[in-house]
XYZ file of N, CA and C in Angstrom:
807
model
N 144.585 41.439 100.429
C 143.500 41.300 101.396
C 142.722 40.027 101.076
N 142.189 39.225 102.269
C 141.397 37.597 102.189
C 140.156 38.308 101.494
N 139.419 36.910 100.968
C 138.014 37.588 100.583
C 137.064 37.648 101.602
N 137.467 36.743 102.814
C 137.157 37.163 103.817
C 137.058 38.551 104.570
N 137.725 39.009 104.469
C 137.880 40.805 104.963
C 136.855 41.607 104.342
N 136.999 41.232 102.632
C 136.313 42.017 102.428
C 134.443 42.356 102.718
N 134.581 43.633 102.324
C 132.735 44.022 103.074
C 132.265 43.643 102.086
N 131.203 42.750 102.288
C 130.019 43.020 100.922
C 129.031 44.337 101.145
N 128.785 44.807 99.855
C 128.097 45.785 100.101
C 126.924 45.701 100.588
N 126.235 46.552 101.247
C 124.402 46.780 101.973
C 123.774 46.653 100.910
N 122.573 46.801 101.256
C 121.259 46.494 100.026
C 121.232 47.785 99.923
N 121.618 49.030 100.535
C 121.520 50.099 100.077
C 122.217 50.606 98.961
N 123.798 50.294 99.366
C 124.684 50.360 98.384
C 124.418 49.533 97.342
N 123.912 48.489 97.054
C 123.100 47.740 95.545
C 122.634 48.425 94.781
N 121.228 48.657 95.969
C 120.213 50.118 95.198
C 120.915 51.426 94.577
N 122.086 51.513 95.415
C 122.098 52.946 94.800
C 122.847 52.938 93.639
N 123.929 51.652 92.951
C 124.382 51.512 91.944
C 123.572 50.836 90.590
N 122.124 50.645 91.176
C 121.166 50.462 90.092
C 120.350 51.905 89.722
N 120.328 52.902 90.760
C 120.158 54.255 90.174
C 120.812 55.104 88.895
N 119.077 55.856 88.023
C 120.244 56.680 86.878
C 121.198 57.824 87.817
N 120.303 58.395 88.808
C 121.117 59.602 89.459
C 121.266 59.280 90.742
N 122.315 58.673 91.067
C 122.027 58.349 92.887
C 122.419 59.585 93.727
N 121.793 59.761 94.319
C 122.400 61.250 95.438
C 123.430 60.836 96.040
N 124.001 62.056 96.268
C 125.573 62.541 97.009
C 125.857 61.779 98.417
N 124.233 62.253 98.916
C 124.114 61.902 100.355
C 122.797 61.228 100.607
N 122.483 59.939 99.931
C 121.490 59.380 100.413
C 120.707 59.548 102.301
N 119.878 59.226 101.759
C 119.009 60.006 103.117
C 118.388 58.264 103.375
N 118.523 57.831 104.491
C 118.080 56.882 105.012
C 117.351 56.877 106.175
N 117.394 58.250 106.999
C 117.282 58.225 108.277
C 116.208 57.509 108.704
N 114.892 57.320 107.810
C 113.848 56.714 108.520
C 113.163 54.970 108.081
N 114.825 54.759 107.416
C 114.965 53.148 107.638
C 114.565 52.778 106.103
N 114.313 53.613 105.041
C 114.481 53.543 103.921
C 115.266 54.398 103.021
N 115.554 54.127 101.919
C 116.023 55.052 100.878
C 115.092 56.287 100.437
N 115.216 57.600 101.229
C 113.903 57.996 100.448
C 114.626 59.187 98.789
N 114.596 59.337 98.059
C 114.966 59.855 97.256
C 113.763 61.719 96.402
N 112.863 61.238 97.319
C 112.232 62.205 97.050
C 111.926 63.770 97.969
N 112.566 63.341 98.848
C 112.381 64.535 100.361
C 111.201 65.020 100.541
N 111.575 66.471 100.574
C 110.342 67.296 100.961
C 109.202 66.946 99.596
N 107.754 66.929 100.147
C 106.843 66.583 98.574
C 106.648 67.871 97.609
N 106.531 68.013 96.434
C 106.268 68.927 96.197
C 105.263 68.168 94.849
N 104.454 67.139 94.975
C 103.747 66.457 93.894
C 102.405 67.154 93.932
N 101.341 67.277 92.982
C 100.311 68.090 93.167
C 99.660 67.296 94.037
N 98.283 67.692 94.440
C 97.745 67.357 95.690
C 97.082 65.424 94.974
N 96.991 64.658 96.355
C 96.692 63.372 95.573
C 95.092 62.927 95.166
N 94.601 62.103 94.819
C 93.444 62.160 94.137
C 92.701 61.267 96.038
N 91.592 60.946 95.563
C 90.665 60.460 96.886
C 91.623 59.168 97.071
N 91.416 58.375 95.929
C 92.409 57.144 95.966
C 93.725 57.472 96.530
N 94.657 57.963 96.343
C 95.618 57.814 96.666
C 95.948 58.443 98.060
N 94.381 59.945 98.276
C 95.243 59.966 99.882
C 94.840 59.210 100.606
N 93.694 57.759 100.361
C 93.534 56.662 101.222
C 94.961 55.709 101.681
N 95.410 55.647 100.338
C 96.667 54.434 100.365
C 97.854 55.564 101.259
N 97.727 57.001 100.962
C 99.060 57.516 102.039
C 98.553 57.827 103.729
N 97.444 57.282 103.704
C 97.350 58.147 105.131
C 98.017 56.964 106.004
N 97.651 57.303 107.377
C 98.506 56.790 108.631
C 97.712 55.738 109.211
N 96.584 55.641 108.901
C 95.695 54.481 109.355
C 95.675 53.278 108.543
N 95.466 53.465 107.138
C 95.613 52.207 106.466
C 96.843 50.873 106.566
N 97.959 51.804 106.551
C 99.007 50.867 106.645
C 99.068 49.879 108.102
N 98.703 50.831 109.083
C 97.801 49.418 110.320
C 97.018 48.518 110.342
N 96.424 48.396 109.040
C 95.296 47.410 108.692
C 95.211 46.465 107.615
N 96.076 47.046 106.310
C 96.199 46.921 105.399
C 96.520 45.469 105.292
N 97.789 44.838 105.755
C 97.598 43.413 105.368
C 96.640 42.161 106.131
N 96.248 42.564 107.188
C 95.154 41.960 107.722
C 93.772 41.894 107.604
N 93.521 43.447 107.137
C 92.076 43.224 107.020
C 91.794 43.944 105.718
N 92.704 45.107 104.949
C 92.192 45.710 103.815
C 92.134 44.992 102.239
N 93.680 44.349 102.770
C 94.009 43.698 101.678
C 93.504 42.462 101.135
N 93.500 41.391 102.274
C 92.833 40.109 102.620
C 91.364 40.135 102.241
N 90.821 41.115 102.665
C 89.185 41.898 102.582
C 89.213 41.768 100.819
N 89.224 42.685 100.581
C 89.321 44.105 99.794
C 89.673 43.434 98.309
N 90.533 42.745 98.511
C 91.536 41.538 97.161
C 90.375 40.660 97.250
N 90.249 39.721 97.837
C 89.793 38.683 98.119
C 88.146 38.452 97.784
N 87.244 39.683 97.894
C 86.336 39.751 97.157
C 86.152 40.477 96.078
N 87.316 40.765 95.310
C 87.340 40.976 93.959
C 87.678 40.450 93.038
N 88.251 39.418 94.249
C 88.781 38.007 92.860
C 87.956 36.825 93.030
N 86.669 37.354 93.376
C 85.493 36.042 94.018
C 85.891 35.017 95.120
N 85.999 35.592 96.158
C 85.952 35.069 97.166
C 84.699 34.447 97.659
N 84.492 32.685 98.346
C 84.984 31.961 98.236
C 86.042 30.765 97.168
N 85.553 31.610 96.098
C 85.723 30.635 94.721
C 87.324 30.992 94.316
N 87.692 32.149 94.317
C 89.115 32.619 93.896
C 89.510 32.522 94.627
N 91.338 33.119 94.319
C 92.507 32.449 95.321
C 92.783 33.457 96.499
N 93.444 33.065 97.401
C 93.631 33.920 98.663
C 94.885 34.711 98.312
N 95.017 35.168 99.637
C 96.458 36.074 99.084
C 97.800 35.229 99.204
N 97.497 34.260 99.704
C 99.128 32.831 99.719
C 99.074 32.453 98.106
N 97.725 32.638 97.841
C 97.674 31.784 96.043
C 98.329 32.638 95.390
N 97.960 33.477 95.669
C 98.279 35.538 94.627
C 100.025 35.440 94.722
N 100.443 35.266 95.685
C 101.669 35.204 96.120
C 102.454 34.310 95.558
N 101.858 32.988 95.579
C 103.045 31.958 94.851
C 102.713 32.072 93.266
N 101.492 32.626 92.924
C 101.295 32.420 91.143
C 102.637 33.637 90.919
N 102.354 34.703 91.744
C 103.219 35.474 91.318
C 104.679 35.250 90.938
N 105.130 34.886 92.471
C 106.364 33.920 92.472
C 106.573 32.924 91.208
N 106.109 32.391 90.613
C 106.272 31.298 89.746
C 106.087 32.043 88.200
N 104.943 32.692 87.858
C 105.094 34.021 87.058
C 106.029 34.496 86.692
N 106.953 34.549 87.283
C 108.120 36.332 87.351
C 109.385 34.781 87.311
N 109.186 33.647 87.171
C 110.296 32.772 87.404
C 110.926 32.699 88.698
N 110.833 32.668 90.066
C 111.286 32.593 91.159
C 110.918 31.544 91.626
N 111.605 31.374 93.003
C 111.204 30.037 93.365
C 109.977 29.601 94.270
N 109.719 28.853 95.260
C 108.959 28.851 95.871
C 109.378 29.009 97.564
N 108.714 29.516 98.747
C 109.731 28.918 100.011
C 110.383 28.309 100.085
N 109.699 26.814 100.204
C 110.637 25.624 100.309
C 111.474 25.048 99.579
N 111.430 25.697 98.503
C 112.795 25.099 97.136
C 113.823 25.649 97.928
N 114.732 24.314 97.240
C 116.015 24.799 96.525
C 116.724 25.543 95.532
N 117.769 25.958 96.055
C 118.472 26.624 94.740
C 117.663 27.897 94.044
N 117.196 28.415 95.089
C 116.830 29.715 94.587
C 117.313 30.943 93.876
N 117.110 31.230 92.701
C 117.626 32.361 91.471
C 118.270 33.555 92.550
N 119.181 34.118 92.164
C 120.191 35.023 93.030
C 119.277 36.277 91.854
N 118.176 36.599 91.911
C 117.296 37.471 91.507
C 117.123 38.953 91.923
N 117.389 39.636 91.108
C 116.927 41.149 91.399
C 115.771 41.596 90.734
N 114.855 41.907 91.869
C 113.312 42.020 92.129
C 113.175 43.729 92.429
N 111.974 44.082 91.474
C 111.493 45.066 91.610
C 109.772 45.242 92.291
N 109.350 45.519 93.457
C 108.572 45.283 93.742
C 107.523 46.950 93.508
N 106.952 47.260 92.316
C 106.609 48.974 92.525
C 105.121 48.568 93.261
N 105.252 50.566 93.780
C 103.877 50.850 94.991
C 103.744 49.885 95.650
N 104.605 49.547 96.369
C 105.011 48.145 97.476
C 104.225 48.335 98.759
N 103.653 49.580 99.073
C 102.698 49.977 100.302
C 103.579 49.084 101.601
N 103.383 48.510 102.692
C 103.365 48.232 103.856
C 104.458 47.061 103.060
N 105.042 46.716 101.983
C 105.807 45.417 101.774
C 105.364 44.288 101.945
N 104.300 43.912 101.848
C 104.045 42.318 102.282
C 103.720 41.508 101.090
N 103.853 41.781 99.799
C 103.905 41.588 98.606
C 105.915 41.211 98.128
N 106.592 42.604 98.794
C 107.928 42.432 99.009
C 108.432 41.105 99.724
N 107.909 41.272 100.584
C 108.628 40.168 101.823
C 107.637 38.680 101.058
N 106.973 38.850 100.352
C 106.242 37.373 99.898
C 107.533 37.155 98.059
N 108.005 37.847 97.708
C 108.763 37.832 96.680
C 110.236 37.600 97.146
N 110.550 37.859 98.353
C 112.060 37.633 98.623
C 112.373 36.130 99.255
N 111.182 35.601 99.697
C 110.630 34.258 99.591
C 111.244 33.412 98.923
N 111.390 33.928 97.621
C 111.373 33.219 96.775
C 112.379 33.609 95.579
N 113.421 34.024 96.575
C 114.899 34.591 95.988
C 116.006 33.698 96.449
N 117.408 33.949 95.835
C 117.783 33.589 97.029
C 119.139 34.257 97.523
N 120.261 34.024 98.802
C 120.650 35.250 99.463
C 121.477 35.952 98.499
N 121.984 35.459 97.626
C 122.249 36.698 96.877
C 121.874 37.626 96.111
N 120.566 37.489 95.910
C 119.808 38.260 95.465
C 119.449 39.901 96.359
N 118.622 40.278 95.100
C 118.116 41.352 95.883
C 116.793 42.225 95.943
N 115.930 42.328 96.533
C 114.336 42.734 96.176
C 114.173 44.081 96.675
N 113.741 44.974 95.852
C 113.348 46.513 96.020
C 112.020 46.957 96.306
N 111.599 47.374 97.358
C 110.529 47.946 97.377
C 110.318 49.312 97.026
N 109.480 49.613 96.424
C 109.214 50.991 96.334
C 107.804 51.814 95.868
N 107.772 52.960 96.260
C 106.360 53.565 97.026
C 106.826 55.260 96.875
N 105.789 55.725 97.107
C 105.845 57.338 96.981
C 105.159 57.447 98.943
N 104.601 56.506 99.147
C 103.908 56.838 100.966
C 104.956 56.946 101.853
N 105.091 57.481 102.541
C 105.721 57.829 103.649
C 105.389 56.477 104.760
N 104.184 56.849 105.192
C 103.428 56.174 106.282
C 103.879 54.697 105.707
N 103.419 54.444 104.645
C 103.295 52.588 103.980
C 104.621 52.141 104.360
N 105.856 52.895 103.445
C 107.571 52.380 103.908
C 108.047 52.140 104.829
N 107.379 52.946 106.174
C 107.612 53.166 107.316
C 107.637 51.770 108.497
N 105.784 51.783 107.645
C 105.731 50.105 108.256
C 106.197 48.418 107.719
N 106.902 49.235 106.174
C 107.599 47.870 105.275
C 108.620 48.043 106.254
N 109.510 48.774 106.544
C 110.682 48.542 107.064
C 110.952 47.945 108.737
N 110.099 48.666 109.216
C 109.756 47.642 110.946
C 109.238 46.439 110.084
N 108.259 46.506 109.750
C 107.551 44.918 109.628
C 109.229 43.653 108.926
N 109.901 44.321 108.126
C 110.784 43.596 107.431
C 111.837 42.826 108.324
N 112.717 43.912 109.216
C 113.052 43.691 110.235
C 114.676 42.950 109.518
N 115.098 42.181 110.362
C 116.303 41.403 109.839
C 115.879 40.197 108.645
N 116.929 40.296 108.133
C 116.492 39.470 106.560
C 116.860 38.111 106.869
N 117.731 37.569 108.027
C 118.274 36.598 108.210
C 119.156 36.216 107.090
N 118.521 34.435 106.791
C 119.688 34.178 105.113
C 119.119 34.321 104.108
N 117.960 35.279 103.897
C 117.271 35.408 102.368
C 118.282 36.412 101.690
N 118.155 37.249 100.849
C 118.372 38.171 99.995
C 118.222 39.354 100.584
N 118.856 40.480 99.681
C 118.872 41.653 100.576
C 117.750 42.381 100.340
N 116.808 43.295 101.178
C 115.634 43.602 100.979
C 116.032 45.486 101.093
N 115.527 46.222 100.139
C 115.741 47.479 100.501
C 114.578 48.253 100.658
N 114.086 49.167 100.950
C 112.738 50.017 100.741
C 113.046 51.379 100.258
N 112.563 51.745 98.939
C 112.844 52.870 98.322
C 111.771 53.932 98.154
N 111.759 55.381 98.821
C 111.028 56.014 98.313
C 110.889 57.011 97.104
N 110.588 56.424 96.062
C 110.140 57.216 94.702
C 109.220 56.886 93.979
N 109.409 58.025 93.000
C 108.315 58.060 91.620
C 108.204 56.801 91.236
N 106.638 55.618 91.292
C 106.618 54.720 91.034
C 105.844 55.214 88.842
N 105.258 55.891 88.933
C 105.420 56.326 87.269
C 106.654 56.769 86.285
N 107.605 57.406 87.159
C 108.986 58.029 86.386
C 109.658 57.095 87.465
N 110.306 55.870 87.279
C 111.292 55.028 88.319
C 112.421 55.359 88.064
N 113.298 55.522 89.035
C 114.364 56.247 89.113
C 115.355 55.700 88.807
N 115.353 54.030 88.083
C 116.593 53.156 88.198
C 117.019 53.234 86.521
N 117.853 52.622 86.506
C 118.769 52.618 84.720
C 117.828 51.340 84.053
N 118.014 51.838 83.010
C 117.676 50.522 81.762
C 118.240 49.280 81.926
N 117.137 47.804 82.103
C 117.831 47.111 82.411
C 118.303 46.228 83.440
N 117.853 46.728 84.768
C 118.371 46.467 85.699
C 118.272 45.552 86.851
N 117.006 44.834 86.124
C 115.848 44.340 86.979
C 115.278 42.840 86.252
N 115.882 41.310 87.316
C 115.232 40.071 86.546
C 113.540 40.110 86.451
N 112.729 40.745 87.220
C 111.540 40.609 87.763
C 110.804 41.873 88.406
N 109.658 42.472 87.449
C 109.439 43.790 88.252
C 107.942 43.390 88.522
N 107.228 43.703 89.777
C 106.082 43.434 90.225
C 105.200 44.473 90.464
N 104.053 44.660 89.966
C 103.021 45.774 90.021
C 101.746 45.086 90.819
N 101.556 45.069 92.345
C 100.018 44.672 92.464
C 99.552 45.173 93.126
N 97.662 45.834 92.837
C 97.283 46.600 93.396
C 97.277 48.037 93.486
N 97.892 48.169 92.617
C 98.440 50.156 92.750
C 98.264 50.760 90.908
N 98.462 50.036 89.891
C 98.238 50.259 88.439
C 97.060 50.992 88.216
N 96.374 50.885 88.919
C 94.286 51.593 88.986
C 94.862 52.929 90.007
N 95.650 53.417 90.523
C 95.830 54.348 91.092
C 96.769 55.656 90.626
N 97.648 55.040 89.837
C 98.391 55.832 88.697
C 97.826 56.848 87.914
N 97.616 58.147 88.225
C 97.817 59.410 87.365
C 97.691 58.482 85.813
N 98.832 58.108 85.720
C 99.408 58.176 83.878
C 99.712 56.251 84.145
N 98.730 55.510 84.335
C 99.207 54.255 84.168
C 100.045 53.223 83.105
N 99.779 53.991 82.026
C 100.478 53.159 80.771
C 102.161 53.986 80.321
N 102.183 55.317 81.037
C 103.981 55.752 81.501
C 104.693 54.675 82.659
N 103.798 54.317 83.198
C 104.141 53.626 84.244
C 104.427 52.858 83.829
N 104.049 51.901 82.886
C 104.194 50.276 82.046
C 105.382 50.664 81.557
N 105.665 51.805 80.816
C 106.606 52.127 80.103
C 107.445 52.028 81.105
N 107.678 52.408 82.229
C 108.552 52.870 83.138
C 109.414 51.057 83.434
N 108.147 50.434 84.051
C 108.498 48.720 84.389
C 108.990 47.758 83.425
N 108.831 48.157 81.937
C 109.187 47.347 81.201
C 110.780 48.169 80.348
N 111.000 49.225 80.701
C 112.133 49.901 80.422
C 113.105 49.091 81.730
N 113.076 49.224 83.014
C 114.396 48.467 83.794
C 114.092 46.831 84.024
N 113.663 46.523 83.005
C 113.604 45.080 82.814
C 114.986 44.436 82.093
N 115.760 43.714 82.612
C 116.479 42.944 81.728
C 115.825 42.394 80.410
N 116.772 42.171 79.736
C 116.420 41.103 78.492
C 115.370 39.537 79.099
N 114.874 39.203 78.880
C 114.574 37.780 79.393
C 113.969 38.363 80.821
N 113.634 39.395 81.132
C 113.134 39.549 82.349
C 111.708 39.612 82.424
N 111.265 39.465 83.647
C 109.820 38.958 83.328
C 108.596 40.642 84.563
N 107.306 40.214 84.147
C 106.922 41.589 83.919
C 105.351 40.990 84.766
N 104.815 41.160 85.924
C 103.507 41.023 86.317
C 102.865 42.056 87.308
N 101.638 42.181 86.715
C 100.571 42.967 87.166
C 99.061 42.555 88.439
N 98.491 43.153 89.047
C 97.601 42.788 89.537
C 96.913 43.742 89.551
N 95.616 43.761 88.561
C 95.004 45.252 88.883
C 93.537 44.944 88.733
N 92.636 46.217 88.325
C 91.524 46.091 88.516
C 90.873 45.490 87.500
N 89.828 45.041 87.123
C 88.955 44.944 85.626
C 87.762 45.288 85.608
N 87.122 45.836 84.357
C 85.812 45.644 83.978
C 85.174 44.505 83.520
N 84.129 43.944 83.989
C 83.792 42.604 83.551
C 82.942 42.816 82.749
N 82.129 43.943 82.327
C 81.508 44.575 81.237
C 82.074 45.210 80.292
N 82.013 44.790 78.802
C 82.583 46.067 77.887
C 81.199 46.684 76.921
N 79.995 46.544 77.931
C 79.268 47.495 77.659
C 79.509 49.046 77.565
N 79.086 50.053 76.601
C 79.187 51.238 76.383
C 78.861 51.958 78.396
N 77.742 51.702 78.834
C 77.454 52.052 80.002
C 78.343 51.762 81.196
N 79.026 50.505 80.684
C 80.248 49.925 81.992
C 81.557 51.100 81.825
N 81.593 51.133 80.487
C 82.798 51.857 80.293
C 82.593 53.629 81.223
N 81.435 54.239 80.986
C 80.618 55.600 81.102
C 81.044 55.686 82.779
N 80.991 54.522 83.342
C 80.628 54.344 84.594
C 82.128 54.045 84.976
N 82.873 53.933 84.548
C 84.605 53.634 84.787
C 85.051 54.915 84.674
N 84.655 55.429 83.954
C 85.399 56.939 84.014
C 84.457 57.800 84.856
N 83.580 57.901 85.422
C 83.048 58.708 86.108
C 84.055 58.381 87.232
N 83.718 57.379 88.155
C 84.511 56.841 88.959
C 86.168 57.027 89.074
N 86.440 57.048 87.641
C 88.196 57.630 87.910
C 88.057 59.006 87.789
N 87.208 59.679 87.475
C 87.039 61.308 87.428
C 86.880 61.718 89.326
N 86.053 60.446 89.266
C 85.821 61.440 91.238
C 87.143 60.839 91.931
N 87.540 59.619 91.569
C 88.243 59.091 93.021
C 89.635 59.358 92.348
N 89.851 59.070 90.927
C 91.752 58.579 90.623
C 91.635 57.201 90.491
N 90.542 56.720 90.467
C 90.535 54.777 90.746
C 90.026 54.423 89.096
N 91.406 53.937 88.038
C 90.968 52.959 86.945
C 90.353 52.126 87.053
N 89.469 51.780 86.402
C 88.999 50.289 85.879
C 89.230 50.337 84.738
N 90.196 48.933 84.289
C 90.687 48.506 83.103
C 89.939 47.200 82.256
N 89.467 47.515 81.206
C 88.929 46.485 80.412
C 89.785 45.514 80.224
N 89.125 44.348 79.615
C 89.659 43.316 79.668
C 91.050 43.016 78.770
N 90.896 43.914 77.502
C 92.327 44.308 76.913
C 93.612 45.006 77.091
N 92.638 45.694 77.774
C 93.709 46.931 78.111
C 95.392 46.926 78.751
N 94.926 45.997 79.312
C 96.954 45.895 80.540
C 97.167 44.873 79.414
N 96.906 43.585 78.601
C 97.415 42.549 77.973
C 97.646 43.130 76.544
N 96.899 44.389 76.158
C 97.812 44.898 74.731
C 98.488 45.969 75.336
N 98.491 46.899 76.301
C 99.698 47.730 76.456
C 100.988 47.136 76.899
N 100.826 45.716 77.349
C 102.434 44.672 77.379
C 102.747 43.977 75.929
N 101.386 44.029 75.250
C 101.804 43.574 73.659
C 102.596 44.546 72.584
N 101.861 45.636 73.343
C 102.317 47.062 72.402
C 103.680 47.181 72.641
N 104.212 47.215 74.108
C 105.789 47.548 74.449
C 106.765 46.267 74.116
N 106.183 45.204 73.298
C 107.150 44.156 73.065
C 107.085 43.040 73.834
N 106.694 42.667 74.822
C 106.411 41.454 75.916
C 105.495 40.376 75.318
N 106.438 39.086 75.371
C 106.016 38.065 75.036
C 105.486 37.124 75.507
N 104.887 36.162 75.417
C 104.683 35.187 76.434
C 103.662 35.827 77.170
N 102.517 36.723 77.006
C 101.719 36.840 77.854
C 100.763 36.304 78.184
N 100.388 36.211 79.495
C 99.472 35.261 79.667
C 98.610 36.172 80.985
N 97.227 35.771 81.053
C 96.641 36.453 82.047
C 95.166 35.651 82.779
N 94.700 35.893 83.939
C 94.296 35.146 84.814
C 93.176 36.127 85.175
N 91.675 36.219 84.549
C 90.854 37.095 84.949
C 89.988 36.456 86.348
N 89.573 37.497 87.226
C 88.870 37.216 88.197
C 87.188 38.053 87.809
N 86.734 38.141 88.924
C 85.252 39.346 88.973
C 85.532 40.189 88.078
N 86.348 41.116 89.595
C 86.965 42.896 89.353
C 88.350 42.488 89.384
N 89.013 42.126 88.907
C 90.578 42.063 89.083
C 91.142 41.452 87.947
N 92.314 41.006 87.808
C 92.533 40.357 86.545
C 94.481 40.472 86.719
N 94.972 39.323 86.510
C 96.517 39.410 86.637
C 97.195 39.054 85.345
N 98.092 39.821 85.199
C 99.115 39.704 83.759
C 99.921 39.741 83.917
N 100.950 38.749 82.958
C 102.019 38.932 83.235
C 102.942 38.881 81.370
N 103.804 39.332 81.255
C 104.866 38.664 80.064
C 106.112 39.184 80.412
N 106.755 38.471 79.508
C 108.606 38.745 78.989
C 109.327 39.407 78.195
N 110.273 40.149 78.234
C 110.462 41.504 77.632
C 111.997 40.560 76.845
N 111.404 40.630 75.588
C 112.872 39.354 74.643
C 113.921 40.134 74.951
């Protein structure tokens, strides 16, 4: 047979050979991978049933995110979400739009919400590559996958629904895994680290975007946990995400504080 004939496989079929347990009968019907079916997770905290309901994801990259990001990383003075996007890109080693010769990269994009973090990372792939979204929302995937639409000649883009704390993929598996925005919403955030820096390749690279305390007053701290007691919403001191990537072995870290926000990234030798 020509090599012409042959099929290359879907971005589904990718995904599902980077799974530890791939199902029998993947379930795609509603334009993603969902791997989790019916829910049976305990009920979600204030935070998180904001990010699953059915209204946000209509707003979310226009006005929540743009909003919402943008004056927590001192807006006028900090970067927009095109800046957030290419530091990231360049961070994680990828390329930029307009380059050449873009890394044939497999991208992990976790709590990917509506994808527009996804679709700003596949950017900056190139077509043989492949970028994963993935999310526990229903509603959010729903609108990554219309919004995504045909990939044209980028890389293959998939949308996965699972456990973004217990990730469902093998050791290893992944040049680039991306966390932004969702680390302050995590139940068990530092299983989660564990989780992103476990399907990391060797030499693979590791970035965050989350919240901060700009106080490490006793009272700032008092006032961070009240707040994750009512809503589910971390605030992380200024150490906190840059020694739990020191603790798991990641090198090369480097990090970019804002107000309330703060981005990290390192390399897993």
């Amino acid at each position: 047979m020509s090599a012409s004939m042959v099929r290359s496989p879907s971005a589904v079929e990718r995904v599902l050979g980077l799974l530890e347990k791939p199902p029998a009968e993947p379930d795609v019907s509603a334009g993603y991978l969902d791997l989790l079916g019916p829910s049976t997770e305990p009920p979600p905290s204030l935070a998180q049933s904001v990010m699953q309901s059915t209204f946000l994801p209509q707003i979310y990259e226009k006005v929540w995110r743009p909003v919402g990001f943008n004056l927590a990383k001192g807006w006028p003075v900090g970067p927009d979400t095109a800046a957030e996007q290419a530091a990231a890109r360049d961070w994680l080693g990828l390329a930029q739009p307009g380059d050449d010769g873009k890394p044939p990269a497999t991208v992990l994009d976790v709590a990917c919400g509506p994808g527009n973090v996804t679709r700003a990372l596949a950017a900056g792939v190139g077509a043989d590559g492949l970028v994963v979204g993935l999310d526990a929302a229903q509603t959010m995937l729903a609108r990554a996958a219309a919004d995504t639409g045909a990939k044209g000649a980028g890389p293959d883009v998939c949308y996965v629904r699972g456990n973004a704390v217990d990730l469902p993929f093998r050791d290893g598996t992944f040049d680039a895994v991306c966390c932004f925005g969702a680390l302050y919403l995590f139940d068990d955030p530092w299983t989660a680290v564990d989780g992103m820096t476990r399907v990391l390749k060797p030499g693979g690279r590791l970035i965050i975007l989350t919240s901060r305390r700009p106080l490490a007053l006793p009272a700032s701290r008092l006032g961070g946990e009240i707040v994750r007691r009512a809503t589910g919403f971390t605030v992380f001191g200024d150490r906190e995400v840059t020694g739990a990537l020191a603790d798991r072995g990641l090198t090369g870290i480097r990090r970019r504080r804002y107000p309330l926000m703060q981005l990290v990234a390192g390399r897993r030798p």
